[in-house]
XYZ file of N, CA and C in Angstrom:
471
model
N -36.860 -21.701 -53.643
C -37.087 -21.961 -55.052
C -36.818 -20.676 -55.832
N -35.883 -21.140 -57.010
C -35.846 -19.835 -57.851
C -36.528 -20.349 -59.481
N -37.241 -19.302 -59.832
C -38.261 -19.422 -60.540
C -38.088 -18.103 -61.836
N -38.363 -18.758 -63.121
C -37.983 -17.300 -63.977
C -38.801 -18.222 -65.339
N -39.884 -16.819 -65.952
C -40.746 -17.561 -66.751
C -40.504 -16.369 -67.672
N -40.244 -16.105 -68.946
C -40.209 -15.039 -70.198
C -41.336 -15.458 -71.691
N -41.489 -14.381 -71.717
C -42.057 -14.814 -73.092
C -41.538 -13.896 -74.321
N -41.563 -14.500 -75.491
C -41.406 -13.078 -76.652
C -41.979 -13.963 -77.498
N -42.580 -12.985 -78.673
C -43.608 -13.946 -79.873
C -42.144 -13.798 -80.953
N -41.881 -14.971 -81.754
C -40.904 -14.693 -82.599
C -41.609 -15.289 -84.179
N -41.507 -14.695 -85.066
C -42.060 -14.981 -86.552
C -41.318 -16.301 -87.030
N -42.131 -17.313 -86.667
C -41.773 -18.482 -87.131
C -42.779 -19.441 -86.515
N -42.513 -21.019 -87.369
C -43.426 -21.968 -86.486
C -42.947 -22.117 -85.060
N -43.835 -23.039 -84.639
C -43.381 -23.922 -83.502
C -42.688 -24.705 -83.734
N -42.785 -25.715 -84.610
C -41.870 -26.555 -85.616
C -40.014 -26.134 -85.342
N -40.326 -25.081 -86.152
C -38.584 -24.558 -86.097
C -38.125 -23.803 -85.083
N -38.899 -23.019 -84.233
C -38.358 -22.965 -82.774
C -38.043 -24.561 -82.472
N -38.713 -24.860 -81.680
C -38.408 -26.529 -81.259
C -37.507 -27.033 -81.506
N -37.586 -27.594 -82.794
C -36.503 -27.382 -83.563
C -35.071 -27.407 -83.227
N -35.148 -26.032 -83.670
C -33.765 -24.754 -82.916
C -33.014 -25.351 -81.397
N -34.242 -25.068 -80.805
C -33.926 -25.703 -79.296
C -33.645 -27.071 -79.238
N -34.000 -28.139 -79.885
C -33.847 -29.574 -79.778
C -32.183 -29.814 -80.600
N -31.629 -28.650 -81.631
C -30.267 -28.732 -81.773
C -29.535 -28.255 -80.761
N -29.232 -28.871 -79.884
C -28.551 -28.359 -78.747
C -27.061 -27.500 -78.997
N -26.495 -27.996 -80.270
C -25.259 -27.425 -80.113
C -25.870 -26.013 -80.704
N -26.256 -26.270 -81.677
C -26.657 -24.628 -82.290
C -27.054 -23.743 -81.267
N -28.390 -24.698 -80.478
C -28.801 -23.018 -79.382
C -27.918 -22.785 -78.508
N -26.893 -23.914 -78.028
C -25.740 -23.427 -77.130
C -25.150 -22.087 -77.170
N -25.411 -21.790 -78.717
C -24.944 -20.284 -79.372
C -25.765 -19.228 -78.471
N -26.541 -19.378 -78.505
C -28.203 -18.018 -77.610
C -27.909 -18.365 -76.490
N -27.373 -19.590 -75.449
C -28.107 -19.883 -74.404
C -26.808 -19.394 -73.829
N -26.423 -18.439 -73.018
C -25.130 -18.831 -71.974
C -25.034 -19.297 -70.926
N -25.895 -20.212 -70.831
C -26.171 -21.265 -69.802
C -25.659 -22.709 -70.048
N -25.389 -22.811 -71.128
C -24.835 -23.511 -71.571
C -23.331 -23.353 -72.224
N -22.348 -23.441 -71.445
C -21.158 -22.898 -71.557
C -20.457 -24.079 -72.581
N -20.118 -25.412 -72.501
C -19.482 -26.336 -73.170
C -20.363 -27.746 -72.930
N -21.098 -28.077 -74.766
C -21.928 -29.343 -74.626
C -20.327 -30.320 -74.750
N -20.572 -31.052 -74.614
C -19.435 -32.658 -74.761
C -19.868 -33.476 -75.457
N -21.272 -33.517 -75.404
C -21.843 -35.135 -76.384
C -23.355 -34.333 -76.549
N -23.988 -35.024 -77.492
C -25.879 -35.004 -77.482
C -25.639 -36.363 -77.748
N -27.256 -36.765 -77.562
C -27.496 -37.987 -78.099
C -28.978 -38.070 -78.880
N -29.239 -37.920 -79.837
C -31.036 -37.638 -79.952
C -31.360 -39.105 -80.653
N -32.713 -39.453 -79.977
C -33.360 -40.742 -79.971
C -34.465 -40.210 -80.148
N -35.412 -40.068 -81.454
C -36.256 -39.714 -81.568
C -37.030 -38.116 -80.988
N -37.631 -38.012 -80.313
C -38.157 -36.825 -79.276
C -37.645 -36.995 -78.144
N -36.548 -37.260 -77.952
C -35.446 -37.242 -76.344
C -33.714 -36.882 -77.129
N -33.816 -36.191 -75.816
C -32.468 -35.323 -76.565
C -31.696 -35.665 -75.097
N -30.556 -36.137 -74.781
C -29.642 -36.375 -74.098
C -28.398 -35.854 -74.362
N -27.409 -35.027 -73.674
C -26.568 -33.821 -73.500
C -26.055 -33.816 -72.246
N -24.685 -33.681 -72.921
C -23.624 -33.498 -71.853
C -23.077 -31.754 -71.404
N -23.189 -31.233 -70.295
C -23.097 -29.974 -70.917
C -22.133 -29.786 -69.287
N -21.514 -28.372 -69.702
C -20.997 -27.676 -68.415
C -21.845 -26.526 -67.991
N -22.616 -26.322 -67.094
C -23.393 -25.747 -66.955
C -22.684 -23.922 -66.321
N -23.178 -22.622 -67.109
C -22.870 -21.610 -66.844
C -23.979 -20.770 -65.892
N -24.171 -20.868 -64.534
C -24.919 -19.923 -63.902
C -24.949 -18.361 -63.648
N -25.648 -17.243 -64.704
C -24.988 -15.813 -65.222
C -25.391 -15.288 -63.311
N -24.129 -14.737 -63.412
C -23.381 -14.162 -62.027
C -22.621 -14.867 -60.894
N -22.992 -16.470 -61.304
C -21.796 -16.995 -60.206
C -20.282 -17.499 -61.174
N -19.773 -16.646 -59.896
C -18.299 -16.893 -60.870
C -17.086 -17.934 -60.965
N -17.460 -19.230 -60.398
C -17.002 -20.691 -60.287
C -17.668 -20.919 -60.941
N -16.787 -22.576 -61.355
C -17.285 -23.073 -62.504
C -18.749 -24.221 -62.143
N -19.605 -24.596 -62.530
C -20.594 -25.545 -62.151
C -19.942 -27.133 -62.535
N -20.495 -28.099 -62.097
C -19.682 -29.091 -62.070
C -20.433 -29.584 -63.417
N -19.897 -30.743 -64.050
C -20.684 -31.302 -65.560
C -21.930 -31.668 -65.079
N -22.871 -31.739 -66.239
C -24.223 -32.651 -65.963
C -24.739 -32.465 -67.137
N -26.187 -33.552 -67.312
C -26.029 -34.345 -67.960
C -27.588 -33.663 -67.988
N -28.255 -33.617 -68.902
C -29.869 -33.087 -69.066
C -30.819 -34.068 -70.069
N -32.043 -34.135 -70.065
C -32.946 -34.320 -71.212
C -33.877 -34.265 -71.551
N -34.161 -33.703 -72.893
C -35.040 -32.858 -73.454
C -35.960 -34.254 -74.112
N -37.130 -33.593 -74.014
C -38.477 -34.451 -74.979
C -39.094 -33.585 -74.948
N -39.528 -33.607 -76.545
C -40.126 -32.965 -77.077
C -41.598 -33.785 -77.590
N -42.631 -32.457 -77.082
C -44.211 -32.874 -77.364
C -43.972 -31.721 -78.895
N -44.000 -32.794 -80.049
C -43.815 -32.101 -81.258
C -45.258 -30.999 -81.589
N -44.847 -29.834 -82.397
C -45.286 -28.840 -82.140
C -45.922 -27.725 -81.062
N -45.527 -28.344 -79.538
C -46.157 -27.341 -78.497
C -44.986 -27.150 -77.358
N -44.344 -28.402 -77.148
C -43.742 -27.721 -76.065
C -42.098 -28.394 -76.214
N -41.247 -28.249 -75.348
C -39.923 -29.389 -74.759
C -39.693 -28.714 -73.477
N -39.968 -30.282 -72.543
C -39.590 -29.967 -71.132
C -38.238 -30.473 -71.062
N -37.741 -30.268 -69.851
C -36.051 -30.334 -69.524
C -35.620 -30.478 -68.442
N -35.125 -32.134 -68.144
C -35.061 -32.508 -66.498
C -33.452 -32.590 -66.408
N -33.151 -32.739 -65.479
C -31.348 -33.309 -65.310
C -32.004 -35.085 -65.322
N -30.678 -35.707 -65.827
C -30.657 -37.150 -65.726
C -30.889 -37.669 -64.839
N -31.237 -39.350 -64.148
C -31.203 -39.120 -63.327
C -29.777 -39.784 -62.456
N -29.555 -40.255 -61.217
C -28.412 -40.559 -60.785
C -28.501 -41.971 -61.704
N -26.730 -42.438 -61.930
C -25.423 -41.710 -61.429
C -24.888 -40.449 -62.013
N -25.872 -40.241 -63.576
C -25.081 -39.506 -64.092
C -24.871 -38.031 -63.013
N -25.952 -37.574 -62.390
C -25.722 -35.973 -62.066
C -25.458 -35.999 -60.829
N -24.517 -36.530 -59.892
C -24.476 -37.257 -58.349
C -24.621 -35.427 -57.510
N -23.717 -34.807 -58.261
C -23.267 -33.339 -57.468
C -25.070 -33.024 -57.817
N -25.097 -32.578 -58.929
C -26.551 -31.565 -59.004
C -27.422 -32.337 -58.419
N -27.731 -33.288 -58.183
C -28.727 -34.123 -57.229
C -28.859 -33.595 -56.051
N -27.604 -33.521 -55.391
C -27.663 -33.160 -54.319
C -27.894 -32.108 -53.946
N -27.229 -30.619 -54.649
C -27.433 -29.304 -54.738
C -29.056 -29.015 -54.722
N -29.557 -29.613 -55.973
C -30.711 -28.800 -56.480
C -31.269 -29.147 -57.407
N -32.834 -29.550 -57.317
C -33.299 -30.046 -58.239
C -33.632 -28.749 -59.687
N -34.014 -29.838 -60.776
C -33.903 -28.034 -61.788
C -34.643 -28.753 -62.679
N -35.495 -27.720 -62.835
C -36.527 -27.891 -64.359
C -36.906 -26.832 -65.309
N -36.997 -27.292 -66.265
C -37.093 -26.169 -67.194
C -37.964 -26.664 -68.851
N -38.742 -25.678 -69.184
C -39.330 -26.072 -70.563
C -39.780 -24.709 -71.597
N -40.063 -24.951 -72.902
C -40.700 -24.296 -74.120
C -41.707 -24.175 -74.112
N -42.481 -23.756 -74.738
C -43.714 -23.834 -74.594
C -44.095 -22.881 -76.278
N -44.810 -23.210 -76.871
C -44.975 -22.563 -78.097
C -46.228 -22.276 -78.255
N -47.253 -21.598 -78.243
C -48.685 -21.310 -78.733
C -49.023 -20.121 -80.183
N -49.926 -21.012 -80.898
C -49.598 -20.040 -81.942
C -50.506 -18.373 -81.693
N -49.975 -17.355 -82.362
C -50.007 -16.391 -82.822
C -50.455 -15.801 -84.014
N -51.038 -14.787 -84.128
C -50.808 -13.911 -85.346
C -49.531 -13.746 -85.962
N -48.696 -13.770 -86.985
C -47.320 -13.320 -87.364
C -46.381 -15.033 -86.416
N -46.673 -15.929 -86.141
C -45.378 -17.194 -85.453
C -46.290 -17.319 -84.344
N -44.639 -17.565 -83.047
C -45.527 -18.071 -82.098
C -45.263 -17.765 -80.753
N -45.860 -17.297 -79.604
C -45.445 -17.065 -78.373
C -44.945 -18.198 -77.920
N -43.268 -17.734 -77.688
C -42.355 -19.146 -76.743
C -42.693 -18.611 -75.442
N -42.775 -19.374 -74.874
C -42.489 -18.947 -72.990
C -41.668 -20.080 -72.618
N -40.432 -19.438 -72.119
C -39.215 -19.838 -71.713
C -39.467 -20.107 -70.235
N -39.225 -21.239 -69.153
C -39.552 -21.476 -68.018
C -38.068 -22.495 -67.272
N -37.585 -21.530 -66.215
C -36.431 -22.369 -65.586
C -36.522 -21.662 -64.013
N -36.576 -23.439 -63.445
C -36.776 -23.109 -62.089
C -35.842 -24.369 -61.203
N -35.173 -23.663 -60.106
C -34.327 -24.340 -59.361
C -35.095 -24.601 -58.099
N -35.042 -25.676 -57.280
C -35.192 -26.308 -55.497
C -33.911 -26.276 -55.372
N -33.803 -25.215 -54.538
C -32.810 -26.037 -53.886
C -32.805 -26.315 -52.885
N -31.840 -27.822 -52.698
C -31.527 -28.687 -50.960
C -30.667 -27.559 -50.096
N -31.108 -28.155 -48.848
C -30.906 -27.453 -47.659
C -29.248 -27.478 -48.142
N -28.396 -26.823 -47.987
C -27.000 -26.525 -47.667
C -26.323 -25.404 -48.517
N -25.278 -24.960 -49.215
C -24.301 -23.894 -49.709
C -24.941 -22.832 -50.622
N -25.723 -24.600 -51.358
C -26.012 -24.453 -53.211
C -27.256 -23.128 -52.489
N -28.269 -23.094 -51.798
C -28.935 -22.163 -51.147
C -28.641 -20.605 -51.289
N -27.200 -20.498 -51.387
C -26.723 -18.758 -51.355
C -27.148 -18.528 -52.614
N -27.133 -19.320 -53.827
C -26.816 -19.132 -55.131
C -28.711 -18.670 -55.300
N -29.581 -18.893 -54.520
C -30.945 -18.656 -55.063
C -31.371 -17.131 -55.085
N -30.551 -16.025 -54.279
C -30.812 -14.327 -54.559
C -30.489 -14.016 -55.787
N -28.946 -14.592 -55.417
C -28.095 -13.737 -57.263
C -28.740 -14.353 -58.463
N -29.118 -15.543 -58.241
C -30.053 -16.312 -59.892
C -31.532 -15.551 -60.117
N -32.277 -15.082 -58.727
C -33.372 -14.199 -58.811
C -33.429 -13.161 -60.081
N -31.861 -12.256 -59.591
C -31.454 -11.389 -60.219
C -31.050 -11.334 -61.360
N -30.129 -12.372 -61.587
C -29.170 -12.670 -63.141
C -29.955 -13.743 -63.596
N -31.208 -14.210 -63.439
C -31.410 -15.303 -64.447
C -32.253 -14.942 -65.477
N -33.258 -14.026 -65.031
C -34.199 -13.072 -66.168
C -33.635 -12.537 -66.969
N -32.965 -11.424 -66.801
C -31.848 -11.492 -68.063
C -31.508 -12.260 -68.955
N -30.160 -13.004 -68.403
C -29.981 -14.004 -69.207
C -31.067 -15.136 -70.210
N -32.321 -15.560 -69.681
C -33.123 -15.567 -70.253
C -33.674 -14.858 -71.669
N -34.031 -13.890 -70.982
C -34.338 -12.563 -72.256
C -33.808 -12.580 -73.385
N -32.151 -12.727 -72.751
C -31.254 -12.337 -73.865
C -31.343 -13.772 -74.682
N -31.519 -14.749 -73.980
C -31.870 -16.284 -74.915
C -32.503 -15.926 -76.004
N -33.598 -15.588 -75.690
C -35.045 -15.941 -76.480
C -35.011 -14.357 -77.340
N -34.516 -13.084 -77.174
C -33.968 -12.640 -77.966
C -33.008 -12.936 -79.272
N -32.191 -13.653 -79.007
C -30.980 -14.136 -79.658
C -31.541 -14.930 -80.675
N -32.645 -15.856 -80.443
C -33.367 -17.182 -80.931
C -33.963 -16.534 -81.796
N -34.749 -15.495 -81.555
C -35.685 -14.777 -82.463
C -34.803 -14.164 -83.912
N -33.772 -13.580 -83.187
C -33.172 -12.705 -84.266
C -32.838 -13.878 -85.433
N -31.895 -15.025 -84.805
C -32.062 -16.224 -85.898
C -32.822 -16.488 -86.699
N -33.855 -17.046 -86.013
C -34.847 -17.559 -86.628
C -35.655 -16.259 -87.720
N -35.833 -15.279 -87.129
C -36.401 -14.445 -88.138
C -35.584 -13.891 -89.052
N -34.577 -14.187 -89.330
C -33.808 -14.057 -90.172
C -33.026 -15.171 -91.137
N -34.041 -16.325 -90.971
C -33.843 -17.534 -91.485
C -32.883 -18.320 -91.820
N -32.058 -18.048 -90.023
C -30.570 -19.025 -89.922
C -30.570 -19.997 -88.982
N -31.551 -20.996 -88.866
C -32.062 -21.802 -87.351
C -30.681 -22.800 -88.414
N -30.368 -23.126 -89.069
C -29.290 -23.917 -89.478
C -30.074 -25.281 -89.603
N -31.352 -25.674 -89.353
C -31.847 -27.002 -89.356
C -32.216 -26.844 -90.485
């Protein structure tokens, strides 16, 4: 299991973080994990997205898949892969979860950023040292990126 949890307090609600994050194409901008969306679909507090997924340090491409977000308005958005047929490859590789988390603050609100991989017995396995390494980062630099937006009052929503 690879596991990576960040936090930074950024001057704003929970509201417009959330928000931020629930426009998928916009945060595609912060996230480089998200290399090329193809579609969203938002249905209320479920966000459905087509994306090519970018893993920072492996240098092949990840195969498409398909994610979705629901959002518990003002506190959190968790984030599962679909389930089969859409994600047949990542099924098999590795299960993956990930969520927001917003609590308020003095001055906005502490996000804690949370993304964690299983992976199944076989290849996808090598990929769990180098993500140890390169996924905190990349992270960081997310929720960095998000902040500078948002506190500078360009979430675009």
């Amino acid at each position: 299991m690879t596991r990576v949890e960040e936090q930074l307090t950024i001057g704003c609600t929970a509201e417009a973080f959330l928000g931020f994050v629930m426009d998928v194409e916009r945060y595609a901008e912060v996230d480089d994990k998200l290399r090329t969306v193809f579609w969203v679909r938002r249905d209320g507090d479920l966000t459905e997205f087509a994306f090519r997924p970018a893993l920072p340090g492996v240098p092949f491409p990840q195969p498409k898949a398909v994610a979705r977000m629901r959002l518990t308005p003002g506190e959190r958005i968790d984030i599962r892969l679909a389930p089969l047929p859409l994600n047949k490859v990542n099924h098999r590789m590795a299960r993956f979860a990930a969520c927001f988390t917003c609590d308020p603050v003095d001055g906005g609100v502490r996000v804690t950023r949370m993304i964690e991989f299983r992976f199944r017995p076989g290849p996808g396995r090598l990929l769990a040292p180098l993500l140890r390494r390169t996924l905190p980062g990349s992270v960081a630099r997310e929720l960095r990126l998000a902040k500078e937006i948002l506190e500078r009052g360009d979430s675009g929503t």
